[in-house]
């Protein structure tokens, strides 16, 4: 240290000495393990505690994921600590630690939890892609063993064999728990009945009639304001999808149709659908900018009385798009009358929009220390009394049983604050069967004394249900779209690519008028298909079908089981 | 000084252009504010542009009573205030020695710190490091990793280097030590850079999303960005028709409430900004060095 001033030399020596001491101390101290304790401790009853009576088993500890939507009222607490988490811990078979997962950001959160080995024992996740990703990484354990030793869930599986079929993986093991949500009135086609009456038209039942009515709505000023500012149809959002389904070309995986017991990649159905869309566009009946509309403009046009035929979603929900849009429409146009019409029938048949009666909701972490406790918890959740309490609240505090056998809320406002936020705790609730289904019918959800609600409810029961939940108008495809097989990784990359490019070709055909015909588009699509490894995809599906045709949960079976 | 005609035209065009640009940046914010104060039917019909229709404060009432937004706001404020205080303290303490050329090892430390600016560890390795340090579920996981931003520290160091050495010499001659030099000479002269960095750090801590999402497990400790993201993201439902959970349709957040949540998220920083802005403009060395 010769170049450094004397005063500094001592200071440097002191600093270096301190650093040395700190390093030594650090190395010698024990490393506290501060990892989040979420792996279950082994069942305490096996540790031979003779002081506890033999009948009460000390509760084991498990961790369960729960979606966090940011909607827990401040007075109730947080999603991992509220009256329902406490209720579950008090009445359930285990001490549950809830791990909040943001509803719409579950993938990054689950990724980091799994990567660091701190994922919860039981994972509730609705998105099939996310679940399948973790399954492919072998993060889940097979549940066949656990289920065969269970009580409630085993009974549930026997009564609903479809759940078992869907939960089965290619290796012959079950990995997912499921629930029955039953047929849901989700997507439909709504037409302005007052406009039909004004112009002296009938509701369209064929594609030609659809085109004619759409044209009339556009050209003959049905809202009577002297301006030509109305659209007959919309191709954005659901509008285009309805036409695909009319021709049996929507919701089918990669365009694969089952024809005479064989899987083929269809083109004629798509061509016919494209033809109708192009005619609708060329006749000026749809908004020319539909490609940039994610659905907001079509909705606004509809509720402002500028759109004659609208593809509506979430029909049955009173809080969601269905009723709210109807309410807004009526507010803006007091004379508006709507009608739910079945999708027009084409040469390929009569169809409706798809729905899935069974949802796979949960999986078990492969590293869970106490699978039996997890299974006991699922059994607890599957029990009717648990589902009833979670859905309606505590008996005599939130509801009393009515004469019709359905729970009646004592104070709806209190239930709204204290019960409604617990939806994610009851992801296992079988809302499609039994008491929950019976008591959630529109008649029970909508208030018959409110004229607007009664009107909407009647429309649902008299028009929407027979049109969309009808075995004679099934949904497209040999099974529900969510139950289609997942392509292997390389093929699914090609599939995504092809879906995008074919959709671009079709959209180009719709908007390009005379310069790009439907036939050209179909030829270009076929070329893109064969150049983009479409043949490999078709071969994979044919092969898969040959191996799995009796394991598929077919459309016919679904309707037979759940649409009575 | 008389401006020539050409200059006046130039100024006029400039003003018009900048005004339009400013308004176009401001309009979305005004729209959100209007939506949060509007009636839901009007929002669905798309009638709300810059003025609320069907004025009601129902959305705010529901937010404050029905959700944890006030708690989240409190958490955000704690994270930001403590974070900024710690960050500024350590940035100053790091920048000052690196700007003095009598600091032994100055070259080495500067290079080492610049090196960290080149690349980061990635998501999973960072998570594993935080986990091993035992910081999961505590705010230290948000404060410690981003305590000193190397970039900000370099800015401050450069500023310190640009303070004339005559001031330092004059102070040394009067017997000034290091701490006094820092506190009483350098810092008062550095108000612009202090204000700038305070603002940068505030915005950074206020907007922390991914680190809170990943490291904080306790829902009581969530900050405003994570809470608002949960509410706003349900907009996606309009696109996803088939794959959603039956419970999703019950808990769809109305547009007015989403807009209200976004306003609450933006408001504190928008209020703080103008107060700090005057420090940017103030001259650094007015009257300090003569001749």
Short mmCIF file of N, CA and C in Angstrom, two decimals, chain A residues 4 8 12 31 34-36 67-74 77-81 100 102-105 108-109 111-113 115-116 118 126 179 181 184 186-187 237-238 245 251 294-296 299-300 303-304 313-314 317 319-321 324-325 328 331-332 353-354 356 359 423-424 426-427 431 481, chain B residues 39-47 62 64-69 71 102 104 123-124 127-128 131-137 178 209-210 212-222 226-227 229-253:
data_model
loop_
_atom_site.label_atom_id
_atom_site.label_comp_id
_atom_site.label_asym_id
_atom_site.label_seq_id
_atom_site.Cartn_x
_atom_site.Cartn_y
_atom_site.Cartn_z
N UNK A 4 -0.62 4.94 -1.20
CA UNK A 4 -1.82 5.51 -0.55
C UNK A 4 -1.41 6.29 0.69
N UNK A 8 -5.28 7.05 5.21
CA UNK A 8 -6.20 6.11 4.58
C UNK A 8 -5.81 4.66 4.83
N UNK A 12 -8.39 1.62 5.61
CA UNK A 12 -8.59 0.47 4.72
C UNK A 12 -8.39 -0.82 5.48
N UNK A 31 -28.58 -21.60 8.20
CA UNK A 31 -29.47 -20.98 7.24
C UNK A 31 -30.88 -21.32 7.65
N UNK A 34 -36.75 -20.39 5.36
CA UNK A 34 -37.95 -19.55 5.40
C UNK A 34 -38.90 -19.81 4.25
N UNK A 35 -38.77 -20.99 3.65
CA UNK A 35 -39.65 -21.25 2.51
C UNK A 35 -41.09 -21.30 2.96
N UNK A 36 -41.97 -20.94 2.11
CA UNK A 36 -43.40 -20.97 2.45
C UNK A 36 -43.80 -22.39 2.73
N UNK A 67 -58.93 -18.96 -6.81
CA UNK A 67 -58.82 -17.79 -7.67
C UNK A 67 -59.10 -16.52 -6.88
N UNK A 68 -58.33 -15.49 -7.19
CA UNK A 68 -58.56 -14.19 -6.56
C UNK A 68 -59.03 -13.23 -7.64
N UNK A 69 -60.26 -12.73 -7.49
CA UNK A 69 -60.76 -11.80 -8.50
C UNK A 69 -60.77 -10.38 -8.01
N UNK A 70 -60.26 -10.13 -6.81
CA UNK A 70 -60.30 -8.78 -6.28
C UNK A 70 -61.71 -8.34 -5.95
N UNK A 71 -62.62 -9.30 -5.69
CA UNK A 71 -63.99 -8.87 -5.45
C UNK A 71 -64.50 -9.24 -4.07
N UNK A 72 -63.58 -9.52 -3.16
CA UNK A 72 -64.03 -9.83 -1.80
C UNK A 72 -64.30 -8.51 -1.09
N UNK A 73 -65.52 -8.30 -0.56
CA UNK A 73 -65.80 -7.03 0.11
C UNK A 73 -64.85 -6.81 1.27
N UNK A 74 -64.51 -5.56 1.49
CA UNK A 74 -63.49 -5.24 2.50
C UNK A 74 -63.89 -5.78 3.87
N UNK A 77 -62.96 -9.61 4.48
CA UNK A 77 -61.58 -10.06 4.63
C UNK A 77 -60.91 -10.18 3.28
N UNK A 78 -60.10 -11.20 3.13
CA UNK A 78 -59.44 -11.44 1.85
C UNK A 78 -59.81 -12.84 1.38
N UNK A 79 -59.44 -13.16 0.16
CA UNK A 79 -59.87 -14.43 -0.41
C UNK A 79 -59.27 -15.62 0.34
N UNK A 80 -58.15 -15.43 1.03
CA UNK A 80 -57.59 -16.58 1.76
C UNK A 80 -57.97 -16.54 3.23
N UNK A 81 -58.70 -15.53 3.65
CA UNK A 81 -59.07 -15.44 5.07
C UNK A 81 -60.40 -14.71 5.18
N UNK A 100 -53.88 -17.77 -2.84
CA UNK A 100 -54.61 -17.01 -3.86
C UNK A 100 -53.84 -16.97 -5.18
N UNK A 102 -54.26 -15.06 -8.88
CA UNK A 102 -55.07 -14.09 -9.63
C UNK A 102 -55.76 -14.78 -10.80
N UNK A 103 -57.07 -14.53 -10.94
CA UNK A 103 -57.88 -15.29 -11.89
C UNK A 103 -57.33 -15.22 -13.31
N UNK A 104 -56.87 -14.06 -13.73
CA UNK A 104 -56.47 -13.91 -15.12
C UNK A 104 -54.96 -13.94 -15.30
N UNK A 105 -54.21 -14.17 -14.24
CA UNK A 105 -52.76 -14.27 -14.36
C UNK A 105 -52.30 -15.57 -13.75
N UNK A 108 -48.42 -17.27 -15.06
CA UNK A 108 -47.12 -16.94 -14.48
C UNK A 108 -47.01 -17.32 -13.00
N UNK A 109 -48.12 -17.15 -12.26
CA UNK A 109 -48.05 -17.47 -10.85
C UNK A 109 -47.83 -18.97 -10.65
N UNK A 111 -46.58 -21.05 -12.78
CA UNK A 111 -45.24 -21.40 -13.28
C UNK A 111 -44.18 -21.23 -12.21
N UNK A 112 -44.20 -20.04 -11.54
CA UNK A 112 -43.16 -19.82 -10.53
C UNK A 112 -43.37 -20.73 -9.32
N UNK A 113 -44.63 -20.97 -8.97
CA UNK A 113 -44.85 -21.84 -7.82
C UNK A 113 -44.35 -23.25 -8.09
N UNK A 115 -42.08 -24.11 -10.35
CA UNK A 115 -40.63 -24.11 -10.58
C UNK A 115 -39.87 -24.07 -9.27
N UNK A 116 -40.45 -23.43 -8.26
CA UNK A 116 -39.72 -23.34 -7.01
C UNK A 116 -40.13 -24.42 -6.04
N UNK A 118 -42.99 -24.89 -4.64
CA UNK A 118 -43.89 -24.49 -3.57
C UNK A 118 -45.33 -24.39 -4.04
N UNK A 126 -59.22 -23.70 -14.40
CA UNK A 126 -60.26 -24.02 -15.36
C UNK A 126 -59.72 -24.14 -16.78
N UNK A 179 -66.60 -31.57 -12.75
CA UNK A 179 -67.91 -31.29 -12.20
C UNK A 179 -68.87 -31.13 -13.36
N UNK A 181 -71.68 -29.03 -15.08
CA UNK A 181 -72.36 -27.73 -15.10
C UNK A 181 -73.64 -27.82 -15.92
N UNK A 184 -75.92 -25.23 -20.77
CA UNK A 184 -76.05 -23.82 -20.42
C UNK A 184 -76.57 -23.05 -21.62
N UNK A 186 -76.08 -20.32 -23.56
CA UNK A 186 -74.97 -19.40 -23.64
C UNK A 186 -75.10 -18.44 -24.82
N UNK A 187 -74.95 -19.01 -26.03
CA UNK A 187 -74.94 -18.14 -27.22
C UNK A 187 -76.18 -18.36 -28.06
N UNK A 237 -67.32 -10.73 -33.89
CA UNK A 237 -67.64 -11.45 -32.66
C UNK A 237 -68.45 -12.72 -32.94
N UNK A 238 -69.69 -12.81 -32.48
CA UNK A 238 -70.43 -14.07 -32.61
C UNK A 238 -71.06 -14.22 -33.99
N UNK A 245 -71.30 -22.21 -37.79
CA UNK A 245 -71.99 -23.35 -37.18
C UNK A 245 -73.21 -23.79 -37.97
N UNK A 251 -66.26 -24.76 -34.56
CA UNK A 251 -65.99 -25.58 -33.37
C UNK A 251 -65.44 -26.95 -33.68
N UNK A 294 -63.90 -6.10 -31.96
CA UNK A 294 -63.84 -7.30 -31.13
C UNK A 294 -65.20 -7.59 -30.51
N UNK A 295 -66.19 -6.87 -30.92
CA UNK A 295 -67.53 -7.12 -30.40
C UNK A 295 -68.15 -5.89 -29.78
N UNK A 296 -67.33 -4.89 -29.44
CA UNK A 296 -67.92 -3.73 -28.76
C UNK A 296 -68.82 -2.96 -29.71
N UNK A 299 -72.13 -4.67 -30.32
CA UNK A 299 -73.00 -4.55 -29.14
C UNK A 299 -73.61 -3.17 -29.07
N UNK A 300 -72.78 -2.14 -29.30
CA UNK A 300 -73.29 -0.78 -29.23
C UNK A 300 -74.35 -0.54 -30.29
N UNK A 303 -77.60 -2.25 -29.01
CA UNK A 303 -78.37 -1.62 -27.93
C UNK A 303 -78.82 -0.22 -28.30
N UNK A 304 -78.18 0.38 -29.32
CA UNK A 304 -78.65 1.68 -29.77
C UNK A 304 -79.68 1.57 -30.87
N UNK A 313 -74.38 -13.38 -26.26
CA UNK A 313 -73.78 -14.43 -25.44
C UNK A 313 -74.22 -14.27 -24.00
N UNK A 314 -73.97 -15.32 -23.22
CA UNK A 314 -74.32 -15.28 -21.80
C UNK A 314 -75.80 -15.05 -21.59
N UNK A 317 -77.44 -15.46 -17.94
CA UNK A 317 -76.93 -14.79 -16.75
C UNK A 317 -77.64 -13.47 -16.52
N UNK A 319 -76.56 -11.18 -14.39
CA UNK A 319 -75.57 -10.12 -14.20
C UNK A 319 -74.73 -9.90 -15.43
N UNK A 320 -74.80 -10.84 -16.36
CA UNK A 320 -73.87 -10.78 -17.48
C UNK A 320 -74.51 -10.21 -18.71
N UNK A 321 -73.89 -10.44 -19.83
CA UNK A 321 -74.24 -9.75 -21.07
C UNK A 321 -75.71 -9.91 -21.41
N UNK A 324 -78.34 -7.83 -19.17
CA UNK A 324 -77.93 -6.42 -19.12
C UNK A 324 -78.09 -5.76 -20.48
N UNK A 325 -77.75 -6.50 -21.55
CA UNK A 325 -77.88 -5.91 -22.88
C UNK A 325 -79.34 -5.69 -23.23
N UNK A 328 -80.49 -2.59 -21.44
CA UNK A 328 -80.00 -1.37 -22.07
C UNK A 328 -80.75 -1.09 -23.37
N UNK A 331 -84.01 0.33 -22.60
CA UNK A 331 -83.90 1.69 -22.08
C UNK A 331 -83.75 2.68 -23.23
N UNK A 332 -82.90 2.30 -24.22
CA UNK A 332 -82.66 3.21 -25.33
C UNK A 332 -83.80 3.21 -26.34
N UNK A 353 -75.06 -23.43 -31.11
CA UNK A 353 -73.73 -23.12 -30.60
C UNK A 353 -73.36 -24.15 -29.54
N UNK A 354 -72.07 -24.41 -29.40
CA UNK A 354 -71.60 -25.44 -28.49
C UNK A 354 -71.69 -25.07 -27.02
N UNK A 356 -70.51 -27.09 -22.98
CA UNK A 356 -69.86 -28.25 -22.39
C UNK A 356 -70.50 -28.55 -21.06
N UNK A 359 -67.01 -29.77 -16.74
CA UNK A 359 -65.76 -29.02 -16.71
C UNK A 359 -64.79 -29.74 -15.80
N UNK A 423 -67.62 -17.88 -4.96
CA UNK A 423 -67.75 -18.75 -6.13
C UNK A 423 -66.57 -19.67 -6.35
N UNK A 424 -65.36 -19.18 -6.13
CA UNK A 424 -64.21 -20.01 -6.43
C UNK A 424 -63.96 -21.09 -5.39
N UNK A 426 -66.38 -22.91 -4.46
CA UNK A 426 -67.25 -23.99 -4.89
C UNK A 426 -67.09 -24.27 -6.38
N UNK A 427 -65.85 -24.25 -6.85
CA UNK A 427 -65.61 -24.60 -8.24
C UNK A 427 -66.02 -26.04 -8.50
N UNK A 431 -73.42 -27.71 -10.54
CA UNK A 431 -74.58 -26.87 -10.72
C UNK A 431 -75.48 -27.38 -11.84
N UNK A 481 -66.40 -28.92 -28.19
CA UNK A 481 -65.11 -28.42 -28.68
C UNK A 481 -64.02 -28.47 -27.61
N UNK B 39 -73.57 6.13 -15.90
CA UNK B 39 -74.56 5.09 -15.71
C UNK B 39 -74.24 3.92 -16.64
N UNK B 40 -74.50 2.69 -16.16
CA UNK B 40 -73.98 1.54 -16.93
C UNK B 40 -74.64 1.37 -18.29
N UNK B 41 -75.95 1.72 -18.39
CA UNK B 41 -76.58 1.57 -19.70
C UNK B 41 -75.91 2.46 -20.73
N UNK B 42 -75.58 3.67 -20.28
CA UNK B 42 -74.95 4.60 -21.22
C UNK B 42 -73.59 4.09 -21.65
N UNK B 43 -72.89 3.41 -20.73
CA UNK B 43 -71.56 2.91 -21.08
C UNK B 43 -71.69 1.78 -22.10
N UNK B 44 -72.63 0.86 -21.88
CA UNK B 44 -72.79 -0.25 -22.83
C UNK B 44 -73.16 0.30 -24.19
N UNK B 45 -73.98 1.37 -24.21
CA UNK B 45 -74.39 1.92 -25.50
C UNK B 45 -73.28 2.72 -26.15
N UNK B 46 -72.17 2.89 -25.45
CA UNK B 46 -71.06 3.60 -26.07
C UNK B 46 -71.27 5.09 -26.18
N UNK B 47 -72.12 5.66 -25.30
CA UNK B 47 -72.41 7.08 -25.46
C UNK B 47 -71.45 7.97 -24.69
N UNK B 62 -69.30 1.55 -4.53
CA UNK B 62 -69.14 0.10 -4.54
C UNK B 62 -67.69 -0.30 -4.38
N UNK B 64 -65.30 1.36 -2.80
CA UNK B 64 -64.76 1.60 -1.48
C UNK B 64 -65.38 0.65 -0.47
N UNK B 65 -66.68 0.37 -0.62
CA UNK B 65 -67.30 -0.52 0.35
C UNK B 65 -67.15 -1.98 -0.03
N UNK B 66 -67.20 -2.28 -1.32
CA UNK B 66 -67.31 -3.68 -1.73
C UNK B 66 -66.00 -4.37 -2.02
N UNK B 67 -64.92 -3.64 -2.15
CA UNK B 67 -63.65 -4.28 -2.47
C UNK B 67 -62.56 -3.77 -1.54
N UNK B 68 -61.39 -4.34 -1.71
CA UNK B 68 -60.31 -3.97 -0.81
C UNK B 68 -59.46 -2.85 -1.38
N UNK B 69 -60.05 -1.99 -2.17
CA UNK B 69 -59.20 -1.06 -2.89
C UNK B 69 -58.53 -0.06 -1.97
N UNK B 71 -57.51 -0.66 1.09
CA UNK B 71 -56.35 -1.34 1.69
C UNK B 71 -55.20 -1.42 0.70
N UNK B 102 -10.79 10.51 -5.51
CA UNK B 102 -9.86 10.03 -4.50
C UNK B 102 -10.32 8.71 -3.90
N UNK B 104 -10.57 4.98 -3.52
CA UNK B 104 -9.76 3.85 -3.94
C UNK B 104 -10.65 2.74 -4.50
N UNK B 123 -36.87 -14.85 -14.85
CA UNK B 123 -37.97 -14.91 -13.89
C UNK B 123 -37.74 -15.98 -12.83
N UNK B 124 -37.49 -17.20 -13.27
CA UNK B 124 -37.41 -18.31 -12.32
C UNK B 124 -36.19 -18.19 -11.43
N UNK B 127 -36.82 -15.71 -8.79
CA UNK B 127 -37.74 -16.22 -7.80
C UNK B 127 -37.02 -17.15 -6.82
N UNK B 128 -36.14 -17.99 -7.36
CA UNK B 128 -35.44 -18.92 -6.49
C UNK B 128 -34.51 -18.19 -5.52
N UNK B 131 -36.56 -16.67 -2.85
CA UNK B 131 -37.07 -17.71 -1.96
C UNK B 131 -35.98 -18.15 -0.98
N UNK B 132 -34.76 -18.36 -1.50
CA UNK B 132 -33.67 -18.81 -0.63
C UNK B 132 -33.33 -17.76 0.42
N UNK B 133 -33.51 -16.49 0.07
CA UNK B 133 -33.23 -15.45 1.04
C UNK B 133 -34.33 -15.33 2.07
N UNK B 134 -35.41 -16.08 1.88
CA UNK B 134 -36.49 -16.05 2.86
C UNK B 134 -37.33 -14.80 2.78
N UNK B 135 -37.39 -14.20 1.61
CA UNK B 135 -38.12 -12.94 1.50
C UNK B 135 -39.51 -13.10 0.92
N UNK B 136 -39.93 -14.34 0.66
CA UNK B 136 -41.25 -14.52 0.07
C UNK B 136 -42.31 -13.97 1.01
N UNK B 137 -43.30 -13.34 0.47
CA UNK B 137 -44.43 -12.81 1.22
C UNK B 137 -44.07 -11.63 2.11
N UNK B 178 -16.27 14.73 4.68
CA UNK B 178 -17.03 14.12 3.58
C UNK B 178 -18.53 14.24 3.77
N UNK B 209 -45.82 -4.65 -10.55
CA UNK B 209 -46.89 -5.62 -10.75
C UNK B 209 -46.36 -7.05 -10.63
N UNK B 210 -45.42 -7.38 -11.49
CA UNK B 210 -44.99 -8.78 -11.56
C UNK B 210 -44.37 -9.24 -10.25
N UNK B 212 -44.94 -8.14 -7.20
CA UNK B 212 -45.96 -8.36 -6.18
C UNK B 212 -46.73 -9.63 -6.50
N UNK B 213 -47.05 -9.82 -7.77
CA UNK B 213 -47.83 -10.99 -8.17
C UNK B 213 -47.12 -12.28 -7.77
N UNK B 214 -45.80 -12.32 -8.00
CA UNK B 214 -45.09 -13.57 -7.79
C UNK B 214 -44.65 -13.78 -6.35
N UNK B 215 -44.21 -12.70 -5.70
CA UNK B 215 -43.58 -12.90 -4.39
C UNK B 215 -44.54 -12.79 -3.23
N UNK B 216 -45.65 -12.09 -3.42
CA UNK B 216 -46.56 -11.89 -2.30
C UNK B 216 -47.67 -12.90 -2.40
N UNK B 217 -47.82 -13.73 -1.36
CA UNK B 217 -48.89 -14.72 -1.36
C UNK B 217 -50.09 -14.30 -0.56
N UNK B 218 -49.90 -13.37 0.33
CA UNK B 218 -50.97 -12.98 1.24
C UNK B 218 -51.83 -11.91 0.58
N UNK B 219 -53.11 -12.20 0.39
CA UNK B 219 -53.95 -11.26 -0.35
C UNK B 219 -54.10 -9.93 0.37
N UNK B 220 -53.82 -9.91 1.69
CA UNK B 220 -53.93 -8.63 2.40
C UNK B 220 -52.85 -7.66 1.98
N UNK B 221 -51.75 -8.20 1.41
CA UNK B 221 -50.62 -7.33 1.11
C UNK B 221 -50.56 -6.89 -0.34
N UNK B 222 -51.56 -7.27 -1.12
CA UNK B 222 -51.51 -6.90 -2.53
C UNK B 222 -51.53 -5.39 -2.68
N UNK B 226 -52.05 -4.99 -8.74
CA UNK B 226 -52.52 -6.37 -8.83
C UNK B 226 -54.04 -6.42 -8.66
N UNK B 227 -54.55 -5.62 -7.72
CA UNK B 227 -55.98 -5.62 -7.48
C UNK B 227 -56.74 -5.12 -8.70
N UNK B 229 -55.71 -5.02 -11.75
CA UNK B 229 -55.55 -5.96 -12.86
C UNK B 229 -56.58 -7.07 -12.77
N UNK B 230 -56.83 -7.56 -11.54
CA UNK B 230 -57.83 -8.61 -11.38
C UNK B 230 -59.18 -8.16 -11.84
N UNK B 231 -59.49 -6.89 -11.54
CA UNK B 231 -60.82 -6.40 -11.92
C UNK B 231 -60.92 -6.12 -13.41
N UNK B 232 -59.89 -5.50 -13.95
CA UNK B 232 -59.96 -5.04 -15.33
C UNK B 232 -59.85 -6.20 -16.30
N UNK B 233 -59.09 -7.23 -15.92
CA UNK B 233 -58.81 -8.30 -16.88
C UNK B 233 -60.04 -9.08 -17.24
N UNK B 234 -61.10 -9.00 -16.46
CA UNK B 234 -62.28 -9.78 -16.82
C UNK B 234 -62.92 -9.26 -18.09
N UNK B 235 -62.40 -8.20 -18.66
CA UNK B 235 -62.84 -7.72 -19.96
C UNK B 235 -62.67 -8.80 -21.03
N UNK B 236 -61.67 -9.65 -20.83
CA UNK B 236 -61.40 -10.69 -21.81
C UNK B 236 -62.60 -11.57 -22.08
N UNK B 237 -63.54 -11.60 -21.13
CA UNK B 237 -64.69 -12.47 -21.29
C UNK B 237 -65.42 -12.22 -22.58
N UNK B 238 -65.35 -10.99 -23.05
CA UNK B 238 -66.08 -10.68 -24.26
C UNK B 238 -65.51 -11.50 -25.42
N UNK B 239 -64.23 -11.83 -25.31
CA UNK B 239 -63.63 -12.61 -26.39
C UNK B 239 -63.77 -14.12 -26.17
N UNK B 240 -63.54 -14.56 -24.94
CA UNK B 240 -63.59 -16.00 -24.70
C UNK B 240 -65.02 -16.44 -24.54
N UNK B 241 -65.57 -17.10 -25.52
CA UNK B 241 -66.98 -17.44 -25.36
C UNK B 241 -67.15 -18.80 -24.72
N UNK B 242 -66.31 -19.74 -25.09
CA UNK B 242 -66.57 -21.09 -24.63
C UNK B 242 -65.84 -21.49 -23.36
N UNK B 243 -64.61 -21.04 -23.21
CA UNK B 243 -63.88 -21.57 -22.06
C UNK B 243 -63.91 -20.60 -20.90
N UNK B 244 -65.03 -20.52 -20.22
CA UNK B 244 -64.94 -19.84 -18.94
C UNK B 244 -65.72 -20.63 -17.91
N UNK B 245 -65.49 -20.29 -16.69
CA UNK B 245 -66.04 -20.95 -15.55
C UNK B 245 -67.41 -20.34 -15.31
N UNK B 246 -68.36 -21.15 -14.91
CA UNK B 246 -69.71 -20.62 -14.69
C UNK B 246 -69.68 -19.46 -13.71
N UNK B 247 -68.76 -19.51 -12.72
CA UNK B 247 -68.72 -18.44 -11.73
C UNK B 247 -68.23 -17.13 -12.33
N UNK B 248 -67.55 -17.19 -13.49
CA UNK B 248 -67.05 -15.96 -14.10
C UNK B 248 -68.20 -15.02 -14.43
N UNK B 249 -69.33 -15.57 -14.89
CA UNK B 249 -70.38 -14.68 -15.37
C UNK B 249 -71.06 -13.98 -14.20
N UNK B 250 -70.95 -14.54 -13.01
CA UNK B 250 -71.57 -13.88 -11.86
C UNK B 250 -70.70 -12.73 -11.39
N UNK B 251 -69.38 -12.90 -11.54
CA UNK B 251 -68.51 -11.90 -10.95
C UNK B 251 -67.93 -10.97 -12.00
N UNK B 252 -68.66 -10.74 -13.09
CA UNK B 252 -68.15 -9.81 -14.10
C UNK B 252 -68.20 -8.40 -13.55
N UNK B 253 -67.08 -7.71 -13.66
CA UNK B 253 -67.04 -6.37 -13.10
C UNK B 253 -67.64 -5.39 -14.10
#
